[in-house]
Amino acid sequence: MTQQHEITALKKFVRATNFLATSQIYLKQNVLHKRPLVHGDIKPRLLGHWGTCPGINFVYANVNRLIVKHKRPFLYLVGPGHGFPAVQANLFIEGSLSHFYPETIPYNETGIEDICKKFSAAYGYPSHANPEAPGQILEGGELGYSLSVGFGAVLDNPDLIATVLVGDGESETGPLAASWYANRLVNPATCGAVLPIVHINGYKISGPTRMGRMSHEELDLEFRGLGYHPIIVDDQLEEDVYEQMVKAMDLSYEMINDIQTRARNGEDVCKPRWPVILMRTAKGWTGVAEDKGKKLEGNCESHQVIVNKCATDKGHLEALDNWLASYGFAELCSVTEQGELQFDPDIKSLIPPKELCCGRQRLSYGGEVVRALTNPDLTKLAYGAEVPRGHRGYSMNKMGEWMREAFKLNRDQRNLRIFSPDETYSNQLQAVFEETDRAWQWPIESWDQDMSRDGRVLELLSENLLFGMMHGYTVTGRHGMFPTYEAFSQVVSSMADQYCKYVYASQGVHFRKPLPSCNVVLSSLLERQDHNGYSHQNPSFLGAMLEKHPEIISAYLPADANSTLVYTERAYADRDKLNIIVAGKKELPQWLTLDEARRQAKDGLMIWDFASDDNPDVVLAGCGDYATQECMASLVLIRELLPRVRLRFVSVSELNSNGLGSRKFQQKPWMMDEIFTKDKGVVFNYHGYPNTIKKLVFDYKGSHRFRIKGYEEEGSTTTPFDMGVRNGTSRYHLVIDMAYKLFQQGIIDETQHVAITTDMLQRLVDHKNYIKANGVDPIHIENWVWTR
């Protein structure tokens, strides 16, 4: 096929998809425009975003051309996913919709009627890209994530090219701005490539974009500085924009192929300069040029629904009628007597083979291509029976050892990565560097530590970039870990929410299979951010995620290192989940054997018999490793003061929005009384905000007996123990609360209650005076050892 023939085909393809995109926004009948429009053809509610659709269609057609020409797998990620009618138009023409939905969207006029009537209609098709649509791994509703997700998708998929359409409005977001730095992390020898196409249509919803007012020279300098090779396509240049785009796509493909070929032949390709296409086409291109003197095409006014009174306004209806007629759809697609569609041969020439259509890309369907992990043997990693209960150890170090072994066992599968916005060493995962390195494609100096071209740890100081990359990596069937400082995990709270919505919306979609879990590890916890101070003390991410669907979100708060190992293994076995593991990186007491930790993980909470009495007078519960340490210390104290009082300790290690414990435990609601008794007071010491637990136990009929302790937004630069003191979660505060519960129940008298409370308050005063004078916690606090 000659280039001119290709361009003719491209123009026809784009005309057809522009017609179908427009029809979806406006029409409920007469969807093929077989007769002039009447008011009754128009939907009662006109919703959608027209302005970005022509650019989406233009790029989709050009991607198809490369697929047909080179027979190589492509993903197409659309950052401006609100232009979904364009995406859906292409999915229809290539046959992906009729393949997956043959009953509702057949490849005929009835199918077009379906997508038009149901677009942005109640119980119909969303106005944004969505998991129900084939080939989509990103919704694009919240802008800024497209490029990072694309980079994640191509990791360890060497044949894949992810074409990412980036909106120029989207380019103004923080997540997108950081995503350009991913070119430092992707190894051309072992990974696929991302082809970013920045659609500079000049306008956001009500004003110009930054890039829209930049000159070619300024755009070129910006992207060269970011390490890319910019290729400019501009509909205002003398050369036809279709010819420009064909040349730009061919050059981009040649550059990608050259970089990958050299790297795969053994050349150390340092600073690979990947192509980026900077594409200027008018917002609302090919739509209505103006309305009553107001500029529409090439202006922000075309962002959403233009000529939006077609159901009642004659002028708007005529404008829409002329607009649809301008595409000449009847010339491009005929309908047989049986209702079957016959597209123009030129259009057919741009429809890839079925298995290579963007909507049929198998990597986008999750579990169909999941590369299962081979798990390490926990018995070789856990603290064994020779380690006495209460011995101090490190949870995050053990997690690092688990990851090291997992990297070793899955070396050939290439299905596991760490996405670490904070230094891996800082989070005590350094054991992984015994098996792998940090990935880095730019210059590596002789003194740089643990860095190589093909490392499996991705480090860059952008939570947004790396969470987006993990999104792309997991939804294409691989396994990832996102370890980060607890205080700053809130930066990706919205991204995590979007990921969870994607997973939840995928449930029940017949062609989508279970995804590997997305595993977030929160370390550098608030209890030990005494040195960094108040700014580093924030458990908000945990509380926010515990508002989400319980089948999608689980929070694991292991009390010690063996429990951390068990929950790490559990997290990677989960599917269609976002798991949060909360684990401290400092030395803490070790409480459970591996078998005990596994037993507790079944229900997500457990009475610790070794620390409890039968028929307790009061129940103490701990959730979180530092919270548990203070609970156990308070048990020692109160037993010294009240040796005849009977105590129970409950360790809670799993939470979801349904409540305490695992979903298996929550299916047995009577167990709450067995664990927390039917009538005794409960003091609950929690790692995060108390209101989180208050909401989780609200429906429990015994919740009035709970006194819930947690982070009260009090902190500063202080000592580790004083963090608990300031928030009322210290051992002394727990003794005060348990004494009050015992007094309420008549177990101790007022004299005992007052004496214990006075004693604890004096110890708190003494502690404050000590740390002010010495700057550190007392030895008996710092070196506390548990005894029963």
Coordinates of C-alpha atoms in Angstrom, one line a residue, residues 75-369:
L75 CA -1.8 -1.0 23.9
Y76 CA -3.6 2.4 23.5
L77 CA -4.0 4.3 26.7
V78 CA -6.1 7.5 26.5
G79 CA -5.3 10.0 29.2
P80 CA -8.3 12.2 28.3
G81 CA -10.6 9.1 28.9
H82 CA -13.6 11.4 29.1
G83 CA -13.5 11.2 25.3
F84 CA -14.9 7.7 25.6
P85 CA -17.3 7.9 22.7
A86 CA -14.3 8.1 20.4
V87 CA -12.7 5.0 22.1
Q88 CA -16.0 3.2 21.8
A89 CA -16.4 4.1 18.1
N90 CA -13.0 2.5 17.4
L91 CA -13.8 -0.5 19.4
F92 CA -16.9 -1.0 17.4
I93 CA -15.3 -0.6 14.0
E94 CA -12.5 -3.0 14.8
G95 CA -15.0 -5.6 16.0
S96 CA -13.9 -5.8 19.6
L97 CA -17.3 -4.8 21.0
S98 CA -19.2 -7.4 19.0
H99 CA -16.6 -10.0 19.9
F100 CA -17.1 -9.6 23.6
Y101 CA -20.8 -8.4 23.5
P102 CA -22.3 -10.3 20.6
E103 CA -25.8 -10.2 22.0
T104 CA -26.0 -6.5 22.9
I105 CA -23.6 -4.9 20.4
P106 CA -23.7 -7.0 17.2
Y107 CA -21.6 -5.8 14.3
N108 CA -24.6 -4.3 12.5
E109 CA -26.9 -1.3 12.7
T110 CA -28.5 -2.7 15.9
G111 CA -25.0 -2.5 17.5
I112 CA -24.6 1.1 16.6
E113 CA -28.1 1.9 17.9
D114 CA -27.0 0.2 21.2
I115 CA -23.9 2.3 21.8
C116 CA -25.7 5.5 20.8
K117 CA -28.8 5.0 22.9
K118 CA -26.8 3.8 26.0
F119 CA -23.9 6.2 25.9
S120 CA -23.9 8.3 29.1
A121 CA -27.4 7.0 29.8
A122 CA -28.8 5.6 33.0
Y123 CA -27.5 2.0 33.4
G124 CA -25.8 2.4 30.0
Y125 CA -22.2 3.1 29.1
P126 CA -20.1 5.5 31.1
S127 CA -18.8 8.8 29.6
H128 CA -15.3 7.7 30.5
A129 CA -13.1 4.8 29.5
N130 CA -14.0 1.9 31.8
P131 CA -13.2 -1.7 32.5
E132 CA -16.4 -2.8 30.8
A133 CA -14.8 -1.6 27.5
P134 CA -12.3 -4.0 26.0
G135 CA -8.6 -3.1 26.0
Q136 CA -8.9 -0.5 28.7
I137 CA -6.5 -0.5 31.6
L138 CA -7.1 3.1 32.7
E139 CA -10.2 5.0 33.1
G140 CA -8.8 8.5 32.6
G141 CA -11.4 10.1 34.7
E142 CA -8.9 11.7 37.0
L143 CA -6.3 13.2 34.8
G144 CA -2.5 12.6 35.2
Y145 CA -2.0 8.9 35.4
S146 CA -1.9 7.8 31.8
L147 CA 1.9 8.0 31.2
S148 CA 2.9 6.3 34.4
V149 CA 0.4 3.4 33.8
G150 CA 1.8 3.0 30.3
F151 CA 5.3 2.8 31.5
G152 CA 4.3 0.2 34.1
A153 CA 2.5 -1.9 31.5
V154 CA 5.6 -2.2 29.3
L155 CA 7.9 -3.4 32.0
D156 CA 9.0 -7.0 31.3
N157 CA 6.8 -7.1 28.2
P158 CA 9.6 -6.7 25.6
D159 CA 7.4 -6.8 22.5
L160 CA 4.7 -4.4 23.7
I161 CA 4.4 -0.7 22.6
A162 CA 2.1 1.3 24.7
T163 CA 0.9 4.4 22.9
V164 CA -0.2 6.9 25.4
L165 CA -2.3 9.9 24.4
V166 CA -1.6 12.6 26.9
G167 CA -3.9 15.6 27.0
D168 CA -2.2 19.0 27.2
G169 CA -4.5 19.9 30.1
E170 CA -3.5 16.6 31.7
S171 CA 0.1 17.6 31.3
E172 CA -0.4 20.3 33.8
T173 CA -1.0 17.8 36.6
G174 CA 1.7 16.8 39.1
P175 CA 1.5 13.1 38.5
L176 CA 1.9 13.5 34.7
A177 CA 4.7 16.0 35.1
A178 CA 6.7 13.5 37.2
S179 CA 5.9 10.7 34.8
W180 CA 8.3 11.9 32.1
Y181 CA 11.1 10.8 34.4
A182 CA 10.2 7.1 34.0
N183 CA 12.5 7.1 30.9
R184 CA 15.3 6.7 33.6
L185 CA 13.8 3.4 34.7
V186 CA 12.8 1.3 31.7
N187 CA 15.4 -1.0 30.2
P188 CA 15.1 -1.3 26.4
A189 CA 16.8 -4.7 26.5
T190 CA 14.1 -6.4 28.5
C191 CA 11.1 -4.1 28.4
G192 CA 8.7 -2.8 25.8
A193 CA 8.4 0.9 24.9
V194 CA 6.1 3.8 25.6
L195 CA 5.2 6.1 22.7
P196 CA 3.8 9.3 24.3
I197 CA 1.7 11.5 22.0
V198 CA 0.9 14.8 23.6
H199 CA -2.3 16.2 22.2
I200 CA -1.9 19.9 22.2
N201 CA -5.4 21.0 21.3
G202 CA -4.8 24.2 23.2
Y203 CA -7.6 24.3 25.8
K204 CA -9.0 22.9 29.0
I205 CA -12.6 23.2 30.0
S206 CA -12.7 27.0 30.2
G207 CA -9.3 28.4 29.3
P208 CA -6.0 27.8 27.4
T209 CA -3.4 25.2 28.3
R210 CA 0.2 26.0 29.1
M211 CA 1.5 24.0 26.2
G212 CA -1.1 25.4 23.9
R213 CA 0.6 28.8 24.1
M214 CA 4.1 27.5 23.7
S215 CA 6.1 27.9 20.5
H216 CA 7.6 24.9 18.7
E217 CA 11.0 25.9 19.9
E218 CA 9.9 26.1 23.5
L219 CA 8.2 22.6 23.3
D220 CA 11.3 21.2 21.6
L221 CA 13.6 22.5 24.3
E222 CA 11.3 21.3 27.1
F223 CA 11.2 17.7 25.9
R224 CA 14.8 17.5 24.9
G225 CA 15.6 18.6 28.4
L226 CA 13.5 15.8 29.7
G227 CA 15.5 13.3 27.7
Y228 CA 13.2 12.7 24.7
H229 CA 13.3 13.2 21.0
P230 CA 10.4 15.5 20.2
I231 CA 8.6 15.2 16.9
I232 CA 6.1 18.0 16.1
V233 CA 2.9 17.5 14.2
D234 CA 0.9 20.7 13.6
D235 CA -2.3 21.2 11.6
Q236 CA -1.3 24.8 10.9
L237 CA 1.8 23.8 9.0
E238 CA 1.7 23.7 5.2
E239 CA 2.1 20.0 5.0
D240 CA -1.1 18.0 5.4
V241 CA -1.4 16.9 9.1
Y242 CA -2.2 13.3 8.0
E243 CA 1.1 13.2 6.1
Q244 CA 2.9 14.7 9.0
M245 CA 1.4 12.1 11.4
V246 CA 2.3 9.1 9.2
K247 CA 5.9 10.3 9.0
A248 CA 6.0 11.0 12.8
M249 CA 4.6 7.5 13.6
D250 CA 7.0 5.8 11.2
L251 CA 10.0 7.7 12.6
S252 CA 8.9 6.9 16.2
Y253 CA 8.6 3.2 15.4
E254 CA 12.1 3.2 13.8
M255 CA 13.6 5.0 16.8
I256 CA 12.0 2.6 19.2
N257 CA 13.1 -0.4 17.2
D258 CA 16.7 0.9 16.9
I259 CA 17.0 1.6 20.6
Q260 CA 15.7 -1.9 21.5
T261 CA 17.7 -3.7 18.8
R262 CA 21.0 -2.1 20.0
A263 CA 20.2 -2.8 23.6
R264 CA 19.2 -6.4 22.9
N265 CA 22.4 -7.0 20.9
G266 CA 24.5 -6.1 24.0
E267 CA 25.1 -2.4 23.6
D268 CA 24.8 -0.4 26.8
V269 CA 22.3 2.2 25.7
C270 CA 22.8 4.9 28.2
K271 CA 20.2 7.7 28.2
P272 CA 18.0 6.2 25.4
R273 CA 16.3 9.2 23.8
W274 CA 12.8 7.8 23.2
P275 CA 10.5 9.6 20.8
V276 CA 7.6 11.8 21.9
I277 CA 5.1 13.2 19.4
L278 CA 3.8 16.7 20.1
M279 CA 0.6 16.8 18.1
R280 CA -1.3 20.1 17.6
T281 CA -4.8 19.7 16.2
A282 CA -7.8 21.9 17.0
K283 CA -10.0 21.1 20.0
G284 CA -13.3 20.0 18.5
W285 CA -11.6 19.5 15.1
T286 CA -14.2 18.8 12.3
G287 CA -17.1 19.9 14.5
V288 CA -19.3 23.0 14.3
A289 CA -17.0 26.0 13.8
E290 CA -19.1 28.6 15.6
D291 CA -22.5 29.3 17.1
K292 CA -24.1 32.7 17.1
G293 CA -20.7 34.4 16.7
K294 CA -19.1 32.3 19.4
K295 CA -16.0 30.4 18.3
L296 CA -16.4 26.6 19.0
E297 CA -13.8 24.7 17.0
G298 CA -10.3 25.5 18.2
N299 CA -11.6 26.9 21.5
C300 CA -12.4 25.8 25.0
E301 CA -16.1 26.1 24.1
S302 CA -15.9 22.8 22.3
H303 CA -14.8 20.9 25.4
Q304 CA -18.1 19.3 26.2
V305 CA -21.4 19.2 24.3
I306 CA -21.6 22.0 21.7
V307 CA -24.9 23.1 20.1
N308 CA -26.5 21.5 23.1
K309 CA -30.1 22.6 22.6
C310 CA -30.8 20.4 19.5
A311 CA -33.9 18.9 21.1
T312 CA -35.6 22.3 21.1
D313 CA -33.6 24.8 19.1
K314 CA -34.0 24.7 15.3
G315 CA -30.7 26.4 14.7
H316 CA -28.8 23.9 16.8
L317 CA -30.6 21.0 15.2
E318 CA -29.6 22.3 11.7
A319 CA -26.0 22.7 12.8
L320 CA -25.9 19.1 14.1
D321 CA -27.6 17.8 10.9
N322 CA -25.0 19.5 8.7
W323 CA -22.2 18.4 11.0
L324 CA -23.2 14.7 10.8
A325 CA -23.7 15.0 7.0
S326 CA -20.2 16.4 6.6
Y327 CA -18.7 13.0 7.4
G328 CA -20.5 11.3 4.6
F329 CA -20.9 8.1 6.7
A330 CA -23.2 6.5 4.0
E331 CA -20.2 6.7 1.6
L332 CA -18.0 4.9 4.2
C333 CA -20.4 2.2 5.4
S334 CA -23.4 0.6 3.7
V335 CA -26.0 -1.6 5.4
T336 CA -27.2 -4.8 3.7
E337 CA -30.9 -5.9 3.7
Q338 CA -30.0 -8.1 6.7
G339 CA -28.7 -5.1 8.6
E340 CA -25.1 -6.1 8.3
L341 CA -22.4 -3.4 8.0
Q342 CA -20.1 -3.2 5.0
F343 CA -17.3 -0.7 5.7
D344 CA -15.3 0.9 2.9
P345 CA -12.3 -1.4 1.8
D346 CA -9.9 1.4 2.8
I347 CA -11.3 1.4 6.4
K348 CA -11.1 -2.4 6.5
S349 CA -7.4 -2.1 5.5
L350 CA -6.7 -0.4 8.8
I351 CA -8.5 -2.9 11.0
P352 CA -5.7 -5.1 12.5
P353 CA -5.9 -8.9 12.7
K354 CA -8.3 -9.8 15.5
E355 CA -5.7 -10.9 18.0
L356 CA -3.8 -7.6 17.5
C357 CA -6.7 -5.2 17.8
C358 CA -6.2 -2.8 20.7
G359 CA -9.5 -4.0 22.1
R360 CA -8.3 -7.6 22.0
Q361 CA -4.9 -7.0 23.6
R362 CA -4.8 -10.0 26.0
L363 CA -2.4 -8.1 28.4
S364 CA -5.3 -5.8 29.3
Y365 CA -7.5 -8.6 30.7
G366 CA -5.6 -9.4 33.9
G367 CA -5.6 -13.0 35.0
E368 CA -5.5 -14.5 31.6
V369 CA -1.8 -13.6 31.5

